[in-house]
Amino acid sequence: MKRIVYELDYQDFSFDFVLSRDLDKVSVPALLVLEVERVLKPNGIGALLVGAKSSHHNDLIRSTTPVSSLLRSSSVVHVDSIDDELNLVVFKKRSENATAFFNHHQLSL
């Protein structure tokens, strides 16, 4: 059964670290990724456990792509296989100044 996640009940920039285990069990994973990123403080770390088909390095890349494509103010910094069923995708939120710089230059391209 897929769960519905619309909004985490926390203010922006509330946490230094957020871990989510159930990315594959929510109805719209993109909303969960965006909410985790929203509640992270600048330079905070987010960690998502994503279902794995195997521990092969190509599967690690495949598990990273959906997460990294959704991140607006963070970058993936680490990916690892936890076991045969889960991959760990770790990302770091950029500082506010870096995010403003990135957004400004992305819009002016």
Coordinates of C-alpha atoms in Angstrom, one line a residue:
M1 CA 0.0 0.0 0.0
K2 CA 1.3 3.4 -1.0
R3 CA 1.2 6.2 1.6
I4 CA 0.3 9.8 0.7
V5 CA 2.8 12.5 1.7
Y6 CA 1.8 16.1 1.0
E7 CA 3.8 18.0 3.5
L8 CA 6.0 17.3 6.5
D9 CA 4.7 19.0 9.6
Y10 CA 7.9 21.0 10.2
Q11 CA 9.1 24.5 9.4
D12 CA 11.6 25.2 6.6
F13 CA 15.3 24.7 7.7
S14 CA 14.4 22.7 10.8
F15 CA 16.9 19.9 10.7
D16 CA 20.6 19.2 10.2
F17 CA 19.9 15.6 9.2
V18 CA 16.9 13.8 7.8
L19 CA 16.6 10.1 7.0
S20 CA 13.7 8.6 5.1
R21 CA 13.3 4.9 4.7
D22 CA 10.1 4.6 2.7
L23 CA 10.7 6.5 -0.5
D24 CA 9.4 3.5 -2.5
K25 CA 6.3 3.3 -0.4
V26 CA 4.8 6.8 -0.9
S27 CA 2.4 7.6 -3.7
V28 CA 4.4 10.5 -5.0
P29 CA 8.1 10.1 -4.2
A30 CA 8.9 13.5 -5.6
L31 CA 6.9 15.3 -2.9
L32 CA 8.8 13.4 -0.2
V33 CA 12.2 14.3 -1.7
L34 CA 11.2 18.0 -2.0
E35 CA 9.8 18.0 1.6
V36 CA 13.0 16.5 3.0
E37 CA 15.0 19.1 1.2
R38 CA 12.7 21.9 2.4
V39 CA 13.1 21.0 6.1
L40 CA 16.9 20.6 5.9
K41 CA 19.0 23.5 7.1
P42 CA 21.6 24.9 4.7
N43 CA 24.5 22.4 4.6
G44 CA 22.2 19.8 6.1
I45 CA 22.4 16.1 5.1
G46 CA 19.5 14.1 3.7
A47 CA 19.6 10.4 3.4
L48 CA 17.1 8.3 1.5
L49 CA 16.8 4.5 1.4
V50 CA 15.7 3.4 -2.0
G51 CA 14.6 0.0 -3.1
A52 CA 17.4 -1.9 -5.0
K53 CA 17.2 -4.5 -7.7
S54 CA 20.8 -5.6 -7.0
S55 CA 24.0 -4.3 -5.5
H56 CA 25.6 -3.9 -8.9
H57 CA 27.1 -0.4 -9.5
N58 CA 24.7 0.3 -12.4
D59 CA 21.8 -0.2 -10.0
L60 CA 23.4 2.3 -7.6
I61 CA 23.5 4.8 -10.5
R62 CA 19.8 4.1 -11.4
S63 CA 18.7 4.6 -7.8
T64 CA 20.5 8.0 -7.6
T65 CA 19.1 9.5 -10.8
P66 CA 15.4 9.9 -9.7
V67 CA 16.6 11.5 -6.4
S68 CA 19.2 13.8 -8.0
S69 CA 16.8 15.0 -10.7
L70 CA 14.4 16.2 -8.0
L71 CA 16.8 18.1 -5.8
R72 CA 16.6 21.8 -6.3
S73 CA 19.1 23.1 -3.7
S74 CA 21.2 20.0 -2.9
S75 CA 23.7 17.7 -4.4
V76 CA 24.2 13.9 -4.1
V77 CA 27.4 13.3 -2.1
H78 CA 27.3 9.5 -1.6
V79 CA 25.6 6.4 -2.8
D80 CA 26.0 2.9 -1.3
S81 CA 24.3 -0.5 -1.3
I82 CA 23.0 -1.4 2.2
D83 CA 22.0 -4.9 1.3
D84 CA 20.4 -6.7 -1.6
E85 CA 17.2 -4.8 -1.1
L86 CA 18.2 -1.1 -0.3
N87 CA 20.5 1.6 -1.7
L88 CA 21.4 4.6 0.4
V89 CA 21.4 8.0 -1.4
V90 CA 22.9 10.8 0.6
F91 CA 22.7 14.5 -0.4
K92 CA 23.9 17.7 1.1
K93 CA 21.9 20.9 0.9
R94 CA 23.8 23.9 -0.4
S95 CA 24.3 27.0 1.8
E96 CA 21.7 29.7 1.1
N97 CA 24.3 31.9 -0.7
A98 CA 25.3 29.1 -3.0
T99 CA 21.7 28.2 -3.7
A100 CA 20.9 31.8 -4.6
F101 CA 24.0 32.0 -6.8
F102 CA 23.1 28.7 -8.5
N103 CA 19.5 29.7 -9.1
H104 CA 20.4 33.1 -10.4
H105 CA 22.9 31.7 -12.9
Q106 CA 20.6 28.9 -13.9
L107 CA 17.8 31.3 -14.8
S108 CA 20.1 33.7 -16.7
L109 CA 21.5 30.9 -19.0

